[in-house]
Amino acid sequence: MTETITGVGIGLGVAQGPVARMAERAPAPKDAASDRTPEEETARVREAVAAVAAELSRRAETTEGIARDVLEAQAMMAEDPTLEESVDARIAAGKTAEWAVHDAFAEFRATLEAVGGYLGERAADLDDVAARVIAHLRGEPAPGVPSPGHPFVLVAQDLAPADTALLDLDPASPNRVLALVTTEGGPTSHTAILAREKGIVAVVGAAGAADLADGDTVIVDAAAGAVVTSPTADQLADAQRRVDERAAVEAAPCTPGALADGTAVPLLANLGSPKGAAEALELGAEGVGLFRTEFLFLSSKEAPSIEAQRAEYAALLTAFAGRKVVVRVLDAGADKPLPFLNDAEEENPALGLRGIRALRANEQILRDQLTALAQADAETDADLWVMAPMVGTVEEAVYFTGLARELGLKTAGVMVEVPSIALMADRALAHTDFASIGTNDLTQYTMAADRLLGSVATLQDPWHPAVLRLIAQVGEAGAKHGKPVGICGEAAADPLLAVVLVGLGATTLSMAPAALADVRYSLGRYTLDDARRIAAAALDADDAAGARAAARAAAEQPAS
Ligand code: PEP
Ligand code: MG
């Protein structure tokens, strides 16, 4: 009988095919005394760790982007000196190498989980390293992705980055991965981040998928966040029609973003490292709408030097010569703590000294970053804009733009992520050159729903008319002052919501590059009048589901 398993969809793709499950991990080792000498056990561990680190580095070399960074980080985790000491101490106490690795890594995992947020999500990366070392010690093959000899939907508990990085996505391959379904992991897990980056159809956190068996036919509908089991012939035909439609959209040429009446809506990329530039350009990014500088320094204990920053920014600006690049200054706090900016223990870090507040409390760090940006700007030809995260007051907007101009940056703006600044946008835009709406945090703060917490995920929906009303106010303020209003949160990557956002006054949209093709196609189907009409329908709803339904109905009416 047809059933629907729900989870969190990543992207908008759809796929269908037979399930192949990821091999279960071998059972954890037991706490046992070793019959080898500690020296023998230590030698075994060193050899296993070196082999695993070498294999992860080899995999890193064959890939690029976030996958490469993650694999490199994993290779470093394997050889981390603190972990090594912790393993050695257990071996010295007479334990087996297998147990020592298992126990020492578990302890480190608990520390990461206690920190929560981004670091907490990295716990799965650490588990994978431990499983690989233990498999090596036991002489067993490393845990990994199956090769059933036909295209398949991969079902796993959660995917290790080492596996995600090497998924076979080649359409001609007999072992092609059609889609991913995980029973664990949220929208910020590595599986989700990498699926988004590579444009893989994925549904994560689908607990019900634990019962799927090898060979079961399923439809994975990321747009609906659903996995349909035992689908009917009609459902399969409909899914295939959508697969074909998307293939046609992806194959379409990368023209600049525009509405059907020719209104330009530049489509920009969200990036966290200059390494993503080439792929973004290939997918038709017209520039960068959000460069998340904190991603470069998440593992730094000390503030980065001006020179280290200048080099990164110059690489980015060189890749986008002649194009607009919006760089966000360090956004530290809550889900992205930076040890050199967030040192205080806070009860509610999402409401604490974060973003521009943390930078202001450490003004030299902000000055250094703006100086590095000005230096990189002077030696390259891109059109550099800078903006501050988590701005909550007009006074903060005045402070940031003033400092940026003092340090030689010609275009300075603010992110609109806090409802207070959305409500005050007409005043803030009098002082800034532009605004860029971060819908992820704007939704979190408008709905009082932690963006990382699964139990309140249904409230974390940018379609909510409360969020749309705030965006409309910012759009109106932009029009009044004749200043650009960009969108750089995930909402811009939703093709129909993108039309609504333009109807509310957004002038550019920035997103993960994999989403560009769908959004380009969607914008091209509507005029500005249509977009305004669809937006008005969405605004006139009670909740997110109502707004979506109203927008869909309005979008189906004939084009004006
Ligand atoms: C946002 O909050 O929407 C945003 C773009 O910033 P980040 O996701 O990095 O917090
Ligand atoms: Mg944000």
XYZ file of C-alpha atoms and ligand atoms in Angstrom:
571
model
C 0.000 0.000 0.000
C 1.238 3.472 -0.853
C 2.573 5.349 2.151
C 4.245 8.709 2.612
C 7.246 9.086 4.898
C 7.993 12.675 5.788
C 11.325 14.377 6.425
C 13.101 17.604 5.479
C 13.489 18.031 1.724
C 16.715 19.559 0.443
C 16.154 21.475 -2.785
C 13.254 20.852 -5.090
C 14.211 17.763 -7.013
C 12.295 14.577 -7.469
C 13.606 11.104 -8.230
C 12.340 7.559 -8.295
C 14.011 4.191 -8.149
C 14.849 1.126 -6.089
C 16.257 1.459 -2.575
C 19.755 0.296 -1.665
C 20.634 0.673 1.988
C 23.972 1.745 3.308
C 25.798 -1.113 4.995
C 25.182 -0.980 8.739
C 28.196 -0.112 10.801
C 29.889 -3.062 12.515
C 29.031 -3.338 16.235
C 31.000 -1.113 18.598
C 33.996 -2.784 20.252
C 33.651 -4.055 23.828
C 35.508 -2.643 26.823
C 38.078 -5.442 27.022
C 41.601 -5.890 28.355
C 44.134 -6.436 25.597
C 46.326 -9.516 25.376
C 48.889 -7.471 23.425
C 51.440 -5.176 25.030
C 50.597 -1.456 25.075
C 53.475 -0.873 22.632
C 51.957 -3.359 20.183
C 48.506 -1.775 20.520
C 49.938 1.723 20.066
C 51.762 0.638 16.925
C 48.522 -0.850 15.541
C 46.631 2.378 16.199
C 49.320 4.552 14.625
C 49.307 2.424 11.484
C 45.497 2.409 11.269
C 45.191 6.157 11.876
C 47.848 6.940 9.279
C 46.140 4.692 6.720
C 42.710 6.267 7.346
C 44.101 9.812 7.266
C 45.895 9.020 3.999
C 42.726 7.575 2.481
C 40.660 10.627 3.538
C 43.314 12.980 2.123
C 43.337 10.985 -1.116
C 39.564 11.349 -1.340
C 39.886 15.078 -0.582
C 42.196 15.471 -3.545
C 39.678 13.920 -5.912
C 36.942 16.348 -4.944
C 36.422 20.089 -4.444
C 34.284 22.666 -2.652
C 32.819 21.976 0.772
C 33.356 18.204 0.351
C 37.072 18.751 0.027
C 37.203 20.971 3.128
C 35.272 18.418 5.142
C 37.472 15.518 4.066
C 40.611 17.497 4.836
C 39.173 18.353 8.259
C 38.396 14.672 8.837
C 41.924 13.637 7.898
C 43.150 16.150 10.486
C 40.680 14.872 13.087
C 42.088 11.346 12.632
C 45.559 12.578 13.552
C 44.502 15.126 16.153
C 47.147 15.154 18.938
C 44.576 15.528 21.748
C 42.698 12.493 20.495
C 45.966 10.618 20.122
C 46.839 11.330 23.773
C 43.397 10.233 24.846
C 43.720 6.946 22.879
C 47.237 6.351 24.253
C 46.041 6.833 27.844
C 43.425 4.099 27.389
C 45.950 1.738 25.808
C 48.381 2.437 28.644
C 45.591 1.340 31.001
C 45.606 -2.063 29.250
C 42.683 -1.631 26.826
C 42.523 -2.901 23.241
C 43.287 -0.462 20.428
C 39.714 -0.870 19.118
C 38.154 0.073 22.463
C 40.615 2.915 23.048
C 39.712 4.507 19.701
C 35.990 3.976 20.204
C 35.993 5.403 23.731
C 38.324 8.352 23.107
C 36.381 9.468 20.019
C 33.075 9.078 21.883
C 34.361 11.382 24.612
C 35.371 14.009 22.055
C 32.014 13.629 20.309
C 30.204 14.377 23.571
C 32.217 17.597 23.909
C 31.259 18.715 20.399
C 27.610 17.875 20.995
C 27.595 19.872 24.203
C 28.711 22.930 22.206
C 25.771 22.243 19.855
C 24.977 24.143 16.655
C 27.462 23.871 13.829
C 30.039 22.016 15.937
C 27.394 19.607 17.247
C 26.527 18.703 13.658
C 30.214 17.825 13.092
C 29.881 14.939 15.592
C 28.800 12.643 12.733
C 32.066 13.443 10.911
C 33.995 12.271 13.952
C 31.964 9.050 14.255
C 32.852 8.248 10.692
C 36.572 8.688 11.340
C 36.360 6.378 14.387
C 34.406 3.731 12.428
C 37.041 3.805 9.677
C 39.939 3.412 12.105
C 38.195 0.555 13.936
C 37.353 -1.207 10.643
C 41.007 -0.928 9.642
C 42.131 -2.370 12.989
C 39.744 -5.298 12.525
C 40.878 -5.862 8.954
C 37.348 -5.143 7.713
C 36.406 -2.960 4.722
C 35.620 0.676 5.535
C 31.902 1.376 5.932
C 30.572 2.894 2.735
C 28.075 3.310 -0.069
C 26.754 0.112 -1.755
C 27.304 -0.680 -5.456
C 24.205 -2.684 -6.415
C 24.993 -2.543 -10.152
C 21.960 -0.382 -11.025
C 20.908 3.226 -10.298
C 19.463 3.455 -6.796
C 18.030 5.596 -4.002
C 20.529 5.510 -1.166
C 18.934 5.067 2.263
C 21.178 5.567 5.284
C 21.018 6.539 8.923
C 23.138 9.601 8.201
C 25.815 9.913 5.590
C 29.451 10.507 6.453
C 31.068 13.301 4.440
C 33.630 10.821 3.147
C 30.760 8.947 1.511
C 28.762 11.956 0.353
C 31.852 13.354 -1.330
C 32.330 10.305 -3.499
C 28.724 9.541 -4.422
C 28.539 8.416 -8.012
C 26.288 10.969 -9.726
C 27.362 10.256 -13.299
C 24.159 9.720 -15.357
C 25.937 7.012 -17.358
C 27.129 5.032 -14.334
C 25.523 1.678 -13.489
C 25.804 2.592 -9.787
C 24.392 6.090 -10.074
C 22.866 7.546 -6.896
C 19.445 8.925 -7.854
C 18.576 10.404 -4.456
C 19.476 10.310 -0.783
C 17.220 9.543 2.144
C 18.521 9.672 5.707
C 16.676 8.683 8.846
C 18.670 11.139 10.962
C 20.247 14.556 10.431
C 18.588 17.946 10.046
C 18.706 20.694 7.440
C 22.186 21.751 8.611
C 23.740 18.268 8.704
C 26.574 17.608 6.304
C 24.401 15.373 4.206
C 22.050 18.313 3.741
C 24.798 20.864 3.070
C 26.535 18.669 0.519
C 23.281 17.563 -1.112
C 22.410 21.227 -1.542
C 25.843 22.033 -2.900
C 25.809 19.191 -5.417
C 22.123 19.492 -6.280
C 21.370 15.930 -5.149
C 17.713 15.122 -4.562
C 17.519 14.485 -0.815
C 15.154 14.070 2.102
C 16.875 14.038 5.501
C 15.605 13.244 8.988
C 12.985 10.837 7.555
C 12.770 8.507 10.571
C 10.156 6.309 8.852
C 12.682 5.331 6.164
C 14.330 2.981 8.677
C 11.828 0.311 7.551
C 12.648 0.531 3.823
C 14.289 -2.576 2.371
C 16.688 -3.091 -0.516
C 14.787 -3.161 -3.812
C 11.667 -1.265 -2.598
C 10.605 1.271 -5.224
C 10.202 4.786 -3.849
C 9.627 8.334 -5.075
C 11.809 10.897 -3.320
C 10.080 14.277 -3.515
C 12.374 16.878 -1.975
C 10.008 19.770 -2.727
C 7.356 18.084 -0.591
C 9.843 16.687 1.967
C 8.372 13.244 1.319
C 9.326 9.696 0.383
C 6.451 7.794 -1.230
C 6.631 4.011 -0.817
C 4.947 1.464 -3.133
C 3.875 4.249 -5.519
C 1.020 3.708 -7.977
C 1.635 3.729 -11.741
C 0.084 7.226 -11.915
C 2.368 8.535 -9.180
C 5.400 7.082 -10.948
C 4.361 8.623 -14.259
C 3.862 12.007 -12.595
C 7.258 11.777 -10.886
C 8.908 10.902 -14.210
C 7.251 13.903 -15.870
C 8.740 16.130 -13.128
C 12.165 14.498 -13.491
C 12.091 15.234 -17.257
C 10.889 18.798 -16.702
C 13.747 19.477 -14.304
C 16.275 17.965 -16.673
C 15.055 20.418 -19.343
C 15.340 23.345 -16.889
C 18.869 22.338 -15.933
C 19.905 22.023 -19.564
C 18.570 25.517 -20.417
C 21.226 28.196 -21.061
C 22.338 30.349 -18.108
C 20.792 33.665 -19.162
C 20.748 36.559 -16.658
C 17.830 36.449 -14.228
C 14.797 38.294 -15.561
C 11.024 38.316 -15.383
C 8.891 37.570 -18.454
C 8.529 41.314 -19.145
C 12.295 41.780 -19.182
C 12.614 43.231 -15.642
C 16.134 42.261 -14.571
C 16.459 40.315 -11.308
C 20.174 39.517 -10.994
C 20.741 36.013 -9.637
C 23.697 35.811 -7.284
C 25.494 33.095 -5.349
C 25.850 32.449 -1.624
C 29.409 31.311 -0.972
C 31.512 30.414 2.072
C 34.893 30.170 0.374
C 36.539 31.411 -2.837
C 36.791 27.742 -3.823
C 33.103 27.711 -4.762
C 33.538 30.530 -7.307
C 34.174 28.494 -10.457
C 31.136 26.292 -9.991
C 28.911 29.280 -9.174
C 29.993 31.017 -12.378
C 29.421 27.860 -14.370
C 25.862 27.684 -13.029
C 25.284 31.258 -14.176
C 25.770 33.271 -10.973
C 25.898 36.930 -11.970
C 27.911 37.785 -8.877
C 27.956 37.004 -5.164
C 25.064 38.133 -2.990
C 26.398 36.728 0.288
C 29.952 35.768 1.072
C 29.926 34.262 4.573
C 33.384 35.270 5.821
C 33.011 33.498 9.167
C 33.076 30.143 7.338
C 36.731 30.809 6.528
C 37.659 31.094 10.185
C 35.393 28.662 12.060
C 38.331 26.638 13.324
C 40.636 29.605 14.129
C 41.362 30.208 17.786
C 42.659 33.719 17.116
C 41.401 36.556 14.979
C 42.741 36.167 11.424
C 45.429 38.602 10.323
C 44.743 41.351 7.798
C 47.079 39.598 5.367
C 45.402 36.176 5.677
C 42.045 37.819 5.056
C 43.263 40.006 2.194
C 44.477 36.924 0.324
C 41.091 35.148 0.643
C 39.089 38.206 -0.372
C 41.405 38.983 -3.288
C 40.942 35.405 -4.566
C 37.179 35.819 -4.411
C 37.141 39.244 -6.061
C 39.509 38.096 -8.808
C 37.182 35.207 -9.650
C 34.281 37.662 -9.976
C 36.109 40.463 -11.800
C 33.671 42.990 -13.249
C 30.790 41.637 -11.151
C 29.093 42.561 -7.908
C 30.343 40.788 -4.768
C 28.584 41.361 -1.437
C 30.794 40.384 1.482
C 29.347 40.011 4.945
C 31.667 40.848 7.829
C 32.117 38.114 10.441
C 28.779 36.812 11.693
C 29.792 35.111 14.916
C 27.463 33.655 17.508
C 24.808 31.011 18.229
C 25.139 28.405 15.454
C 28.476 29.851 14.244
C 30.580 30.645 17.323
C 34.080 32.007 16.723
C 36.306 31.565 19.790
C 37.986 34.929 19.242
C 34.678 36.813 19.105
C 32.285 34.897 21.370
C 34.064 34.218 24.615
C 31.258 34.716 27.102
C 28.937 31.928 28.261
C 25.434 33.064 27.390
C 22.092 31.587 28.365
C 20.560 32.490 24.969
C 23.339 32.924 22.398
C 20.845 33.583 19.573
C 19.769 36.683 21.515
C 23.233 37.575 22.764
C 26.361 39.419 21.774
C 26.447 38.198 18.195
C 26.902 39.539 14.665
C 27.511 43.281 14.572
C 27.149 43.457 18.367
C 30.125 41.117 18.883
C 32.171 42.971 16.266
C 31.434 46.298 17.859
C 32.565 44.960 21.219
C 35.819 43.940 19.465
C 36.111 46.865 17.091
C 39.717 46.202 16.131
C 38.674 42.886 14.572
C 36.046 44.688 12.497
C 38.523 47.408 11.505
C 41.051 44.769 10.445
C 38.482 42.951 8.367
C 37.293 46.105 6.617
C 40.927 47.089 6.020
C 41.647 43.683 4.469
C 38.566 44.078 2.268
C 39.606 47.580 1.174
C 43.094 46.299 0.305
C 41.681 43.372 -1.706
C 39.280 45.759 -3.430
C 42.110 48.095 -4.415
C 44.015 45.332 -6.180
C 41.061 43.730 -8.043
C 38.253 44.735 -10.416
C 35.082 43.394 -8.854
C 32.337 45.713 -7.542
C 32.726 45.116 -3.790
C 29.833 45.776 -1.398
C 30.104 45.115 2.331
C 27.338 44.453 4.828
C 26.879 43.826 8.533
C 24.952 40.870 10.006
C 22.338 40.979 12.781
C 21.803 44.714 12.677
C 18.931 45.592 15.010
C 18.912 49.388 15.202
C 19.280 52.395 12.919
C 22.151 53.516 15.109
C 24.022 50.259 14.360
C 23.392 50.809 10.649
C 24.865 54.317 10.920
C 27.846 52.975 12.904
C 28.682 50.232 10.407
C 28.276 52.243 7.220
C 30.282 55.096 8.775
C 33.156 52.802 9.710
C 33.136 51.049 6.321
C 33.314 54.372 4.482
C 36.023 55.651 6.842
C 38.108 52.610 5.916
C 37.667 53.169 2.195
C 34.771 50.920 1.202
C 32.439 52.642 -1.199
C 29.232 50.593 -0.846
C 28.006 49.611 2.618
C 24.731 48.133 3.770
C 22.987 46.073 6.395
C 21.413 42.670 6.601
C 17.788 42.572 7.628
C 17.550 39.531 9.881
C 16.050 41.049 13.014
C 12.402 42.189 12.894
C 13.250 45.542 14.528
C 15.338 46.665 11.553
C 12.725 45.442 9.060
C 10.184 47.634 10.855
C 12.654 50.544 10.764
C 13.891 49.893 7.211
C 12.738 53.261 5.848
C 14.899 54.993 8.472
C 17.864 52.629 8.142
C 17.959 52.861 4.339
C 18.301 56.624 4.611
C 21.841 55.948 5.879
C 22.914 52.798 4.044
C 23.521 52.041 0.367
C 21.440 48.858 0.362
C 19.743 46.204 2.460
C 19.956 42.435 2.128
C 17.311 40.309 3.805
C 18.531 37.150 5.535
C 15.299 35.193 5.610
C 16.740 32.340 7.704
C 17.279 34.477 10.769
C 14.426 36.857 9.985
C 12.094 33.840 10.131
C 13.750 32.501 13.292
C 13.309 35.797 15.125
C 9.869 36.665 13.752
C 8.457 33.258 14.653
C 10.550 32.803 17.836
C 11.576 29.379 16.503
C 15.193 28.206 16.740
C 16.356 27.508 13.182
C 18.323 24.440 14.312
C 15.601 22.811 16.381
C 13.643 20.016 14.689
C 10.709 20.266 17.128
C 9.839 23.801 15.969
C 10.791 23.303 12.312
C 7.234 23.828 11.084
C 7.379 27.409 12.408
C 10.682 27.999 10.609
C 8.875 28.747 7.353
C 9.656 31.929 5.395
C 6.295 31.619 3.653
C 4.631 32.776 6.859
C 2.727 35.991 6.109
C 4.285 37.579 9.217
C 7.699 37.203 7.571
C 6.346 38.284 4.182
C 4.832 41.435 5.691
C 8.205 42.425 7.106
C 9.861 41.774 3.746
C 7.202 43.916 2.069
C 8.068 46.804 4.405
C 11.728 46.544 3.494
C 10.813 46.378 -0.208
C 8.727 49.549 0.128
C 11.546 51.321 1.972
C 13.988 50.336 -0.793
C 11.644 51.700 -3.473
C 11.123 54.913 -1.509
C 14.852 55.572 -1.270
C 15.698 54.096 -4.673
C 18.083 51.624 -2.998
C 18.571 47.924 -3.752
C 17.003 45.265 -1.537
C 18.519 41.811 -1.957
C 17.443 38.489 -0.495
C 20.184 36.123 0.616
C 18.417 33.599 2.867
C 17.298 30.139 1.756
C 13.892 31.582 0.779
C 15.402 32.950 -2.438
C 16.120 29.372 -3.541
C 12.432 28.399 -3.509
C 11.294 29.063 -7.108
C 7.763 30.237 -6.332
C 8.743 32.132 -3.185
C 11.409 33.847 -5.303
C 8.610 35.277 -7.478
C 6.750 36.409 -4.356
C 9.898 38.101 -3.007
C 10.337 40.041 -6.251
C 6.672 41.002 -6.033
C 7.374 42.339 -2.531
C 10.182 44.545 -3.818
C 13.362 42.433 -3.829
C 15.721 43.613 -6.575
C 18.249 40.721 -6.484
C 18.168 37.124 -5.234
C 21.142 35.214 -3.846
C 21.213 31.477 -3.198
C 23.194 28.232 -3.170
C 24.379 27.974 -6.800
C 22.615 24.620 -7.308
C 19.261 26.439 -6.998
C 19.973 29.046 -9.714
C 18.519 27.085 -12.655
C 15.135 26.451 -10.996
C 14.783 30.056 -9.851
C 15.832 31.434 -13.269
C 13.195 29.298 -14.940
C 10.489 30.271 -12.456
C 11.125 34.038 -12.723
C 10.955 33.849 -16.509
C 7.352 32.649 -16.337
C 5.911 35.780 -14.703
C 5.778 39.530 -15.318
C 6.305 42.085 -12.559
C 2.540 42.583 -12.400
C 2.086 38.828 -11.992
C 4.721 38.744 -9.253
C 2.940 41.537 -7.388
C -0.404 39.806 -7.742
C 1.037 36.468 -6.523
C 2.744 38.229 -3.615
C -0.494 39.982 -2.646
C -2.254 36.605 -2.580
C 0.435 35.167 -0.289
C 0.292 38.178 2.047
C -3.441 37.759 2.375
C -3.266 34.424 4.218
C -3.371 33.289 7.839
C -0.334 31.036 7.844
C 2.531 29.633 5.806
C 0.505 26.788 4.286
C -2.239 29.224 3.317
C 0.274 31.615 1.750
C 1.821 28.819 -0.301
C -1.565 27.587 -1.496
C -2.748 31.100 -2.351
C 0.457 31.858 -4.255
C 0.187 28.581 -6.189
C -3.414 29.333 -7.130
C -2.522 32.891 -8.211
C 0.470 31.619 -10.184
C -1.756 29.278 -12.166
C -3.956 32.100 -13.416
C -3.048 33.116 -16.970
C -0.097 35.495 -17.283
C -1.052 39.148 -17.645
C 20.137 34.417 6.988
O 20.052 34.475 8.210
O 19.149 34.301 6.227
C 21.450 34.455 6.334
C 21.552 34.574 5.024
O 22.563 34.320 7.122
P 23.033 32.916 7.750
O 22.171 31.838 7.158
O 24.455 32.771 7.422
O 22.767 33.151 9.196
Mg 21.763 35.002 9.383
